[in-house]
Amino acid sequence: MTITAKDVAALRARTGAGMGDCKKALEEAGGNIESAIDILRKKGIAKAEKRAGRAAAEGQIVTSVSDGATVGAVIELNCETDFVARNDEFGALVAHVAQHIAADTSLNGVAEITPESPLLAKPWHFDKSQTLGEVVKAAAAKTGENVTLRRVARYATTGAVGFYRHFNGKIAVLVDIVGATGEPARTLAATVAEHVAAGVPVVPVGVRKEDVPADVLEREKAIYVAQAKESGKPDAIVEKMVQGRVDKYFKEVTLLEQPWVRDPEKTINQVVAGTPGASVVRFVRFQMGEA
């Protein structure tokens, strides 16, 4: 298989590894970029892959939260150029789509939008004679660009939905807090959303370690095992080394165990405990250019 310069550049963008190392990894992986990432990580050449920059797109990410903060939505609407993304008319459309999704009671979670998505067939909240899909298509025809609704999320809660949206419209977060209501819950949810948006030390994978997907954990463990075996130590020591890495990984990617971005001396768990009865149920983070 021929490894192109574009393949090498794409792998380098996702790992930060050198061009030569990326080319060798791709050759060893038969051109499979995911396998090449694992090869680089096992050799200690690359850290965990970068989440941003994996899908080239312009557009805006927008949130819409109800006055009582019991319903919140976040949507990503893509276009081809920054010129259109910054256009006032496009901005108004994105805001209306977010309001439309917030009003759609059939959704309570996250949804990737495909051409066959039933959400596109729903009557447009602002004009029942049209569907959401037709509105998006009309925007594409008007701008002359490929305008697509990429993904959406809607949370309905008995507590409070907090949000944070970066000023450039490229990152937005929703957080669902239960066990508390009113201003304390709204403030806490917004605080946690700001932390998730910052992605420090890394973007969390789950609220608790039990929420980390099994396939994600197994991939990490396989890399840790390969790295530990390179040390030449006995299997019993390798097992302890791997468990230590797994424990560290959980602390890095579990939201409640992360150090708070505003005060690293506190964990998010401690921040949440400051609001009696409150508990983080879920969160969603959209970032432009992220697969």
mmCIF file of N, CA and C in Angstrom, residues 108-230:
data_model
loop_
_atom_site.group_PDB
_atom_site.id
_atom_site.type_symbol
_atom_site.label_atom_id
_atom_site.label_comp_id
_atom_site.label_asym_id
_atom_site.label_seq_id
_atom_site.Cartn_x
_atom_site.Cartn_y
_atom_site.Cartn_z
ATOM 1 N N ASN A 108 -33.923 13.087 24.398
ATOM 2 C CA ASN A 108 -33.359 13.354 25.727
ATOM 3 C C ASN A 108 -32.002 12.667 25.787
ATOM 4 N N GLY A 109 -31.037 13.269 25.118
ATOM 5 C CA GLY A 109 -29.710 12.679 25.010
ATOM 6 C C GLY A 109 -28.964 13.301 23.851
ATOM 7 N N VAL A 110 -28.027 12.535 23.297
ATOM 8 C CA VAL A 110 -27.185 13.025 22.201
ATOM 9 C C VAL A 110 -27.529 12.273 20.927
ATOM 10 N N ALA A 111 -27.529 12.971 19.795
ATOM 11 C CA ALA A 111 -27.844 12.317 18.524
ATOM 12 C C ALA A 111 -26.932 12.829 17.419
ATOM 13 N N GLU A 112 -26.281 11.896 16.723
ATOM 14 C CA GLU A 112 -25.542 12.230 15.505
ATOM 15 C C GLU A 112 -26.572 12.290 14.377
ATOM 16 N N ILE A 113 -26.467 13.293 13.532
ATOM 17 C CA ILE A 113 -27.457 13.481 12.482
ATOM 18 C C ILE A 113 -26.954 12.912 11.155
ATOM 19 N N THR A 114 -27.706 11.984 10.605
ATOM 20 C CA THR A 114 -27.438 11.425 9.281
ATOM 21 C C THR A 114 -28.552 11.877 8.347
ATOM 22 N N PRO A 115 -28.383 11.694 7.036
ATOM 23 C CA PRO A 115 -29.460 12.086 6.109
ATOM 24 C C PRO A 115 -30.795 11.400 6.412
ATOM 25 N N GLU A 116 -30.732 10.221 7.054
ATOM 26 C CA GLU A 116 -31.959 9.466 7.356
ATOM 27 C C GLU A 116 -32.495 9.755 8.752
ATOM 28 N N SER A 117 -31.869 10.666 9.482
ATOM 29 C CA SER A 117 -32.271 10.924 10.868
ATOM 30 C C SER A 117 -33.725 11.368 10.954
ATOM 31 N N PRO A 118 -34.520 10.733 11.817
ATOM 32 C CA PRO A 118 -35.924 11.133 11.972
ATOM 33 C C PRO A 118 -36.072 12.559 12.495
ATOM 34 N N LEU A 119 -35.053 13.072 13.149
ATOM 35 C CA LEU A 119 -35.133 14.445 13.660
ATOM 36 C C LEU A 119 -35.255 15.458 12.523
ATOM 37 N N LEU A 120 -34.672 15.138 11.372
ATOM 38 C CA LEU A 120 -34.742 16.055 10.226
ATOM 39 C C LEU A 120 -36.143 16.140 9.645
ATOM 40 N N ALA A 121 -36.931 15.096 9.900
ATOM 41 C CA ALA A 121 -38.296 15.058 9.353
ATOM 42 C C ALA A 121 -39.315 15.745 10.259
ATOM 43 N N LYS A 122 -38.878 16.194 11.422
ATOM 44 C CA LYS A 122 -39.802 16.848 12.354
ATOM 45 C C LYS A 122 -40.212 18.233 11.842
ATOM 46 N N PRO A 123 -41.477 18.633 12.061
ATOM 47 C CA PRO A 123 -41.928 19.968 11.641
ATOM 48 C C PRO A 123 -41.079 21.056 12.300
ATOM 49 N N TRP A 124 -40.715 22.045 11.511
ATOM 50 C CA TRP A 124 -39.905 23.158 11.994
ATOM 51 C C TRP A 124 -40.679 23.917 13.069
ATOM 52 N N HIS A 125 -40.047 24.142 14.189
ATOM 53 C CA HIS A 125 -40.712 24.750 15.342
ATOM 54 C C HIS A 125 -41.296 26.126 15.020
ATOM 55 N N PHE A 126 -40.702 26.838 14.084
ATOM 56 C CA PHE A 126 -41.118 28.205 13.789
ATOM 57 C C PHE A 126 -42.050 28.305 12.583
ATOM 58 N N ASP A 127 -42.249 27.176 11.893
ATOM 59 C CA ASP A 127 -43.132 27.159 10.720
ATOM 60 C C ASP A 127 -43.457 25.698 10.418
ATOM 61 N N LYS A 128 -44.612 25.227 10.890
ATOM 62 C CA LYS A 128 -44.960 23.805 10.798
ATOM 63 C C LYS A 128 -45.100 23.307 9.363
ATOM 64 N N SER A 129 -45.136 24.226 8.396
ATOM 65 C CA SER A 129 -45.260 23.795 6.999
ATOM 66 C C SER A 129 -43.932 23.277 6.445
ATOM 67 N N GLN A 130 -42.850 23.483 7.176
ATOM 68 C CA GLN A 130 -41.536 23.002 6.770
ATOM 69 C C GLN A 130 -41.014 21.993 7.781
ATOM 70 N N THR A 131 -40.028 21.212 7.358
ATOM 71 C CA THR A 131 -39.345 20.325 8.297
ATOM 72 C C THR A 131 -37.980 20.916 8.616
ATOM 73 N N LEU A 132 -37.369 20.400 9.667
ATOM 74 C CA LEU A 132 -36.019 20.845 10.024
ATOM 75 C C LEU A 132 -35.063 20.597 8.862
ATOM 76 N N GLY A 133 -35.184 19.436 8.225
ATOM 77 C CA GLY A 133 -34.310 19.107 7.103
ATOM 78 C C GLY A 133 -34.461 20.073 5.953
ATOM 79 N N GLU A 134 -35.687 20.491 5.691
ATOM 80 C CA GLU A 134 -35.931 21.433 4.597
ATOM 81 C C GLU A 134 -35.330 22.808 4.899
ATOM 82 N N VAL A 135 -35.376 23.192 6.148
ATOM 83 C CA VAL A 135 -34.798 24.475 6.551
ATOM 84 C C VAL A 135 -33.282 24.468 6.349
ATOM 85 N N VAL A 136 -32.662 23.363 6.717
ATOM 86 C CA VAL A 136 -31.210 23.246 6.548
ATOM 87 C C VAL A 136 -30.847 23.243 5.065
ATOM 88 N N LYS A 137 -31.625 22.525 4.256
ATOM 89 C CA LYS A 137 -31.370 22.494 2.808
ATOM 90 C C LYS A 137 -31.540 23.877 2.181
ATOM 91 N N ALA A 138 -32.521 24.617 2.655
ATOM 92 C CA ALA A 138 -32.758 25.966 2.131
ATOM 93 C C ALA A 138 -31.564 26.868 2.437
ATOM 94 N N ALA A 139 -30.966 26.672 3.606
ATOM 95 C CA ALA A 139 -29.789 27.470 3.975
ATOM 96 C C ALA A 139 -28.620 27.138 3.057
ATOM 97 N N ALA A 140 -28.503 25.869 2.694
ATOM 98 C CA ALA A 140 -27.438 25.458 1.777
ATOM 99 C C ALA A 140 -27.632 26.100 0.411
ATOM 100 N N ALA A 141 -28.877 26.106 -0.059
ATOM 101 C CA ALA A 141 -29.165 26.696 -1.366
ATOM 102 C C ALA A 141 -28.902 28.197 -1.357
ATOM 103 N N LYS A 142 -29.235 28.847 -0.257
ATOM 104 C CA LYS A 142 -29.085 30.296 -0.176
ATOM 105 C C LYS A 142 -27.620 30.720 -0.084
ATOM 106 N N THR A 143 -26.824 29.964 0.674
ATOM 107 C CA THR A 143 -25.415 30.327 0.856
ATOM 108 C C THR A 143 -24.534 29.794 -0.257
ATOM 109 N N GLY A 144 -25.026 28.781 -0.990
ATOM 110 C CA GLY A 144 -24.209 28.157 -2.020
ATOM 111 C C GLY A 144 -23.152 27.245 -1.435
ATOM 112 N N GLU A 145 -23.288 26.919 -0.151
ATOM 113 C CA GLU A 145 -22.342 26.023 0.527
ATOM 114 C C GLU A 145 -23.069 24.792 1.050
ATOM 115 N N ASN A 146 -22.300 23.791 1.366
ATOM 116 C CA ASN A 146 -22.854 22.573 1.946
ATOM 117 C C ASN A 146 -23.108 22.821 3.428
ATOM 118 N N VAL A 147 -24.349 23.102 3.778
ATOM 119 C CA VAL A 147 -24.733 23.353 5.165
ATOM 120 C C VAL A 147 -25.349 22.070 5.725
ATOM 121 N N THR A 148 -24.785 21.581 6.827
ATOM 122 C CA THR A 148 -25.270 20.325 7.404
ATOM 123 C C THR A 148 -25.404 20.432 8.916
ATOM 124 N N LEU A 149 -26.446 19.829 9.430
ATOM 125 C CA LEU A 149 -26.618 19.697 10.877
ATOM 126 C C LEU A 149 -25.888 18.419 11.273
ATOM 127 N N ARG A 150 -24.809 18.565 12.003
ATOM 128 C CA ARG A 150 -23.935 17.424 12.259
ATOM 129 C C ARG A 150 -24.331 16.596 13.480
ATOM 130 N N ARG A 151 -24.636 17.266 14.577
ATOM 131 C CA ARG A 151 -25.006 16.556 15.806
ATOM 132 C C ARG A 151 -25.752 17.496 16.725
ATOM 133 N N VAL A 152 -26.574 16.905 17.587
ATOM 134 C CA VAL A 152 -27.385 17.691 18.517
ATOM 135 C C VAL A 152 -27.462 16.947 19.844
ATOM 136 N N ALA A 153 -27.804 17.681 20.887
ATOM 137 C CA ALA A 153 -28.063 17.062 22.186
ATOM 138 C C ALA A 153 -29.153 17.862 22.879
ATOM 139 N N ARG A 154 -29.981 17.155 23.622
ATOM 140 C CA ARG A 154 -31.030 17.803 24.415
ATOM 141 C C ARG A 154 -31.125 17.088 25.748
ATOM 142 N N TYR A 155 -31.033 17.859 26.834
ATOM 143 C CA TYR A 155 -31.178 17.319 28.181
ATOM 144 C C TYR A 155 -32.420 17.908 28.833
ATOM 145 N N ALA A 156 -33.280 17.037 29.372
ATOM 146 C CA ALA A 156 -34.400 17.459 30.205
ATOM 147 C C ALA A 156 -34.143 16.885 31.587
ATOM 148 N N THR A 157 -34.279 17.694 32.627
ATOM 149 C CA THR A 157 -33.870 17.251 33.952
ATOM 150 C C THR A 157 -34.833 17.729 35.032
ATOM 151 N N THR A 158 -34.765 17.072 36.183
ATOM 152 C CA THR A 158 -35.536 17.504 37.354
ATOM 153 C C THR A 158 -34.722 18.489 38.177
ATOM 154 N N GLY A 159 -33.438 18.643 37.822
ATOM 155 C CA GLY A 159 -32.565 19.559 38.541
ATOM 156 C C GLY A 159 -32.300 20.810 37.738
ATOM 157 N N ALA A 160 -31.094 20.890 37.166
ATOM 158 C CA ALA A 160 -30.748 22.060 36.361
ATOM 159 C C ALA A 160 -29.751 21.678 35.281
ATOM 160 N N VAL A 161 -29.922 22.279 34.119
ATOM 161 C CA VAL A 161 -28.973 22.121 33.022
ATOM 162 C C VAL A 161 -28.119 23.382 32.966
ATOM 163 N N GLY A 162 -26.810 23.189 33.056
ATOM 164 C CA GLY A 162 -25.904 24.315 32.937
ATOM 165 C C GLY A 162 -25.202 24.267 31.599
ATOM 166 N N PHE A 163 -24.732 25.407 31.133
ATOM 167 C CA PHE A 163 -24.064 25.424 29.835
ATOM 168 C C PHE A 163 -22.867 26.354 29.870
ATOM 169 N N TYR A 164 -21.978 26.124 28.936
ATOM 170 C CA TYR A 164 -20.874 27.046 28.688
ATOM 171 C C TYR A 164 -20.617 27.012 27.191
ATOM 172 N N ARG A 165 -20.487 28.190 26.593
ATOM 173 C CA ARG A 165 -20.183 28.297 25.169
ATOM 174 C C ARG A 165 -19.013 29.222 24.990
ATOM 175 N N HIS A 166 -17.976 28.736 24.335
ATOM 176 C CA HIS A 166 -16.810 29.570 24.090
ATOM 177 C C HIS A 166 -17.191 30.719 23.172
ATOM 178 N N PHE A 167 -16.558 31.870 23.371
ATOM 179 C CA PHE A 167 -16.940 33.089 22.656
ATOM 180 C C PHE A 167 -16.886 32.939 21.135
ATOM 181 N N ASN A 168 -16.015 32.051 20.628
ATOM 182 C CA ASN A 168 -15.888 31.912 19.170
ATOM 183 C C ASN A 168 -16.876 30.924 18.563
ATOM 184 N N GLY A 169 -17.726 30.334 19.397
ATOM 185 C CA GLY A 169 -18.734 29.405 18.894
ATOM 186 C C GLY A 169 -18.193 28.072 18.430
ATOM 187 N N LYS A 170 -16.989 27.719 18.866
ATOM 188 C CA LYS A 170 -16.365 26.469 18.432
ATOM 189 C C LYS A 170 -16.423 25.373 19.489
ATOM 190 N N ILE A 171 -16.752 25.725 20.719
ATOM 191 C CA ILE A 171 -16.863 24.746 21.812
ATOM 192 C C ILE A 171 -18.081 25.102 22.647
ATOM 193 N N ALA A 172 -18.864 24.092 23.012
ATOM 194 C CA ALA A 172 -19.990 24.309 23.924
ATOM 195 C C ALA A 172 -20.243 23.038 24.724
ATOM 196 N N VAL A 173 -20.770 23.218 25.925
ATOM 197 C CA VAL A 173 -20.982 22.105 26.858
ATOM 198 C C VAL A 173 -22.338 22.241 27.530
ATOM 199 N N LEU A 174 -22.992 21.095 27.756
ATOM 200 C CA LEU A 174 -24.171 21.020 28.623
ATOM 201 C C LEU A 174 -23.839 20.091 29.782
ATOM 202 N N VAL A 175 -24.317 20.426 30.976
ATOM 203 C CA VAL A 175 -24.149 19.570 32.157
ATOM 204 C C VAL A 175 -25.493 19.431 32.851
ATOM 205 N N ASP A 176 -25.842 18.204 33.224
ATOM 206 C CA ASP A 176 -27.106 17.892 33.892
ATOM 207 C C ASP A 176 -26.833 17.616 35.368
ATOM 208 N N ILE A 177 -27.389 18.463 36.234
ATOM 209 C CA ILE A 177 -27.251 18.319 37.688
ATOM 210 C C ILE A 177 -28.610 17.943 38.276
ATOM 211 N N VAL A 178 -28.638 16.929 39.141
ATOM 212 C CA VAL A 178 -29.876 16.579 39.848
ATOM 213 C C VAL A 178 -29.615 16.619 41.357
ATOM 214 N N GLY A 179 -30.712 16.510 42.134
ATOM 215 C CA GLY A 179 -30.568 16.520 43.588
ATOM 216 C C GLY A 179 -30.552 17.913 44.181
ATOM 217 N N ALA A 180 -30.555 18.922 43.324
ATOM 218 C CA ALA A 180 -30.594 20.322 43.762
ATOM 219 C C ALA A 180 -31.350 21.109 42.696
ATOM 220 N N THR A 181 -31.926 22.218 43.097
ATOM 221 C CA THR A 181 -32.692 23.040 42.157
ATOM 222 C C THR A 181 -32.381 24.517 42.403
ATOM 223 N N GLY A 182 -32.982 25.352 41.579
ATOM 224 C CA GLY A 182 -32.845 26.789 41.772
ATOM 225 C C GLY A 182 -31.460 27.310 41.426
ATOM 226 N N GLU A 183 -31.160 28.488 41.942
ATOM 227 C CA GLU A 183 -29.910 29.170 41.621
ATOM 228 C C GLU A 183 -28.665 28.374 41.999
ATOM 229 N N PRO A 184 -28.623 27.698 43.166
ATOM 230 C CA PRO A 184 -27.422 26.915 43.493
ATOM 231 C C PRO A 184 -27.131 25.829 42.458
ATOM 232 N N ALA A 185 -28.185 25.146 41.989
ATOM 233 C CA ALA A 185 -28.003 24.089 40.994
ATOM 234 C C ALA A 185 -27.562 24.669 39.664
ATOM 235 N N ARG A 186 -28.172 25.795 39.271
ATOM 236 C CA ARG A 186 -27.807 26.421 37.998
ATOM 237 C C ARG A 186 -26.352 26.905 38.013
ATOM 238 N N THR A 187 -25.954 27.493 39.131
ATOM 239 C CA THR A 187 -24.578 27.984 39.258
ATOM 240 C C THR A 187 -23.582 26.832 39.212
ATOM 241 N N LEU A 188 -23.891 25.762 39.927
ATOM 242 C CA LEU A 188 -23.004 24.600 39.940
ATOM 243 C C LEU A 188 -22.894 23.989 38.549
ATOM 244 N N ALA A 189 -24.023 23.827 37.877
ATOM 245 C CA ALA A 189 -24.017 23.225 36.542
ATOM 246 C C ALA A 189 -23.193 24.065 35.569
ATOM 247 N N ALA A 190 -23.295 25.387 35.673
ATOM 248 C CA ALA A 190 -22.517 26.271 34.807
ATOM 249 C C ALA A 190 -21.032 26.188 35.127
ATOM 250 N N THR A 191 -20.708 26.047 36.409
ATOM 251 C CA THR A 191 -19.312 25.927 36.839
ATOM 252 C C THR A 191 -18.678 24.658 36.282
ATOM 253 N N VAL A 192 -19.403 23.559 36.383
ATOM 254 C CA VAL A 192 -18.889 22.286 35.871
ATOM 255 C C VAL A 192 -18.788 22.329 34.351
ATOM 256 N N ALA A 193 -19.754 22.964 33.702
ATOM 257 C CA ALA A 193 -19.720 23.081 32.239
ATOM 258 C C ALA A 193 -18.492 23.861 31.792
ATOM 259 N N GLU A 194 -18.165 24.927 32.507
ATOM 260 C CA GLU A 194 -16.972 25.712 32.174
ATOM 261 C C GLU A 194 -15.718 24.845 32.276
ATOM 262 N N HIS A 195 -15.654 24.026 33.313
ATOM 263 C CA HIS A 195 -14.499 23.133 33.496
ATOM 264 C C HIS A 195 -14.392 22.145 32.341
ATOM 265 N N VAL A 196 -15.491 21.523 31.971
ATOM 266 C CA VAL A 196 -15.483 20.542 30.884
ATOM 267 C C VAL A 196 -15.057 21.205 29.579
ATOM 268 N N ALA A 197 -15.524 22.421 29.351
ATOM 269 C CA ALA A 197 -15.161 23.132 28.128
ATOM 270 C C ALA A 197 -13.660 23.388 28.064
ATOM 271 N N ALA A 198 -13.060 23.678 29.212
ATOM 272 C CA ALA A 198 -11.622 23.974 29.253
ATOM 273 C C ALA A 198 -10.788 22.764 28.857
ATOM 274 N N GLY A 199 -11.280 21.563 29.168
ATOM 275 C CA GLY A 199 -10.554 20.343 28.789
ATOM 276 C C GLY A 199 -9.238 20.189 29.519
ATOM 277 N N VAL A 200 -9.178 20.625 30.780
ATOM 278 C CA VAL A 200 -7.955 20.567 31.582
ATOM 279 C C VAL A 200 -8.161 19.606 32.750
ATOM 280 N N PRO A 201 -7.242 18.651 32.990
ATOM 281 C CA PRO A 201 -6.025 18.374 32.218
ATOM 282 C C PRO A 201 -6.292 17.731 30.855
ATOM 283 N N VAL A 202 -7.428 17.038 30.733
ATOM 284 C CA VAL A 202 -7.870 16.499 29.445
ATOM 285 C C VAL A 202 -9.387 16.575 29.432
ATOM 286 N N VAL A 203 -9.970 16.413 28.267
ATOM 287 C CA VAL A 203 -11.432 16.358 28.174
ATOM 288 C C VAL A 203 -11.899 15.066 28.842
ATOM 289 N N PRO A 204 -12.789 15.149 29.837
ATOM 290 C CA PRO A 204 -13.234 13.929 30.515
ATOM 291 C C PRO A 204 -13.996 12.988 29.588
ATOM 292 N N VAL A 205 -13.868 11.689 29.879
ATOM 293 C CA VAL A 205 -14.547 10.667 29.087
ATOM 294 C C VAL A 205 -15.883 10.292 29.713
ATOM 295 N N GLY A 206 -15.961 10.361 31.038
ATOM 296 C CA GLY A 206 -17.192 10.023 31.737
ATOM 297 C C GLY A 206 -17.270 10.761 33.059
ATOM 298 N N VAL A 207 -18.454 10.752 33.684
ATOM 299 C CA VAL A 207 -18.624 11.410 34.981
ATOM 300 C C VAL A 207 -17.855 10.649 36.046
ATOM 301 N N ARG A 208 -18.032 9.323 36.041
ATOM 302 C CA ARG A 208 -17.357 8.435 36.978
ATOM 303 C C ARG A 208 -16.591 7.381 36.197
ATOM 304 N N LYS A 209 -15.692 6.666 36.873
ATOM 305 C CA LYS A 209 -14.888 5.695 36.139
ATOM 306 C C LYS A 209 -15.738 4.584 35.535
ATOM 307 N N GLU A 210 -16.892 4.310 36.151
ATOM 308 C CA GLU A 210 -17.798 3.297 35.602
ATOM 309 C C GLU A 210 -18.372 3.729 34.260
ATOM 310 N N ASP A 211 -18.316 5.018 33.979
ATOM 311 C CA ASP A 211 -18.866 5.542 32.728
ATOM 312 C C ASP A 211 -17.881 5.496 31.569
ATOM 313 N N VAL A 212 -16.621 5.183 31.847
ATOM 314 C CA VAL A 212 -15.624 5.105 30.782
ATOM 315 C C VAL A 212 -15.942 3.885 29.921
ATOM 316 N N PRO A 213 -16.165 4.054 28.621
ATOM 317 C CA PRO A 213 -16.526 2.927 27.753
ATOM 318 C C PRO A 213 -15.493 1.799 27.822
ATOM 319 N N ALA A 214 -15.982 0.557 27.843
ATOM 320 C CA ALA A 214 -15.103 -0.608 27.975
ATOM 321 C C ALA A 214 -14.075 -0.687 26.851
ATOM 322 N N ASP A 215 -14.499 -0.347 25.621
ATOM 323 C CA ASP A 215 -13.560 -0.445 24.502
ATOM 324 C C ASP A 215 -12.445 0.594 24.605
ATOM 325 N N VAL A 216 -12.777 1.767 25.148
ATOM 326 C CA VAL A 216 -11.765 2.810 25.347
ATOM 327 C C VAL A 216 -10.757 2.354 26.390
ATOM 328 N N LEU A 217 -11.260 1.778 27.488
ATOM 329 C CA LEU A 217 -10.376 1.302 28.553
ATOM 330 C C LEU A 217 -9.484 0.157 28.074
ATOM 331 N N GLU A 218 -10.055 -0.774 27.324
ATOM 332 C CA GLU A 218 -9.265 -1.913 26.836
ATOM 333 C C GLU A 218 -8.165 -1.475 25.888
ATOM 334 N N ARG A 219 -8.450 -0.462 25.082
ATOM 335 C CA ARG A 219 -7.426 0.052 24.170
ATOM 336 C C ARG A 219 -6.269 0.659 24.959
ATOM 337 N N GLU A 220 -6.609 1.416 26.004
ATOM 338 C CA GLU A 220 -5.568 2.009 26.839
ATOM 339 C C GLU A 220 -4.742 0.927 27.530
ATOM 340 N N LYS A 221 -5.418 -0.071 28.081
ATOM 341 C CA LYS A 221 -4.709 -1.134 28.796
ATOM 342 C C LYS A 221 -3.754 -1.885 27.874
ATOM 343 N N ALA A 222 -4.176 -2.124 26.634
ATOM 344 C CA ALA A 222 -3.314 -2.829 25.679
ATOM 345 C C ALA A 222 -2.036 -2.040 25.429
ATOM 346 N N ILE A 223 -2.171 -0.720 25.364
ATOM 347 C CA ILE A 223 -0.994 0.135 25.156
ATOM 348 C C ILE A 223 -0.098 0.111 26.389
ATOM 349 N N TYR A 224 -0.700 0.164 27.582
ATOM 350 C CA TYR A 224 0.088 0.136 28.812
ATOM 351 C C TYR A 224 0.851 -1.185 28.954
ATOM 352 N N VAL A 225 0.185 -2.293 28.592
ATOM 353 C CA VAL A 225 0.832 -3.613 28.673
ATOM 354 C C VAL A 225 2.049 -3.660 27.751
ATOM 355 N N ALA A 226 1.863 -3.170 26.519
ATOM 356 C CA ALA A 226 2.967 -3.177 25.557
ATOM 357 C C ALA A 226 4.125 -2.324 26.054
ATOM 358 N N GLN A 227 3.826 -1.176 26.626
ATOM 359 C CA GLN A 227 4.870 -0.296 27.142
ATOM 360 C C GLN A 227 5.582 -0.923 28.331
ATOM 361 N N ALA A 228 4.803 -1.540 29.244
ATOM 362 C CA ALA A 228 5.386 -2.139 30.446
ATOM 363 C C ALA A 228 6.287 -3.333 30.105
ATOM 364 N N LYS A 229 5.888 -4.121 29.115
ATOM 365 C CA LYS A 229 6.682 -5.294 28.739
ATOM 366 C C LYS A 229 8.026 -4.900 28.141
ATOM 367 N N GLU A 230 8.095 -3.703 27.582
ATOM 368 C CA GLU A 230 9.355 -3.206 27.033
ATOM 369 C C GLU A 230 10.410 -3.061 28.124
#
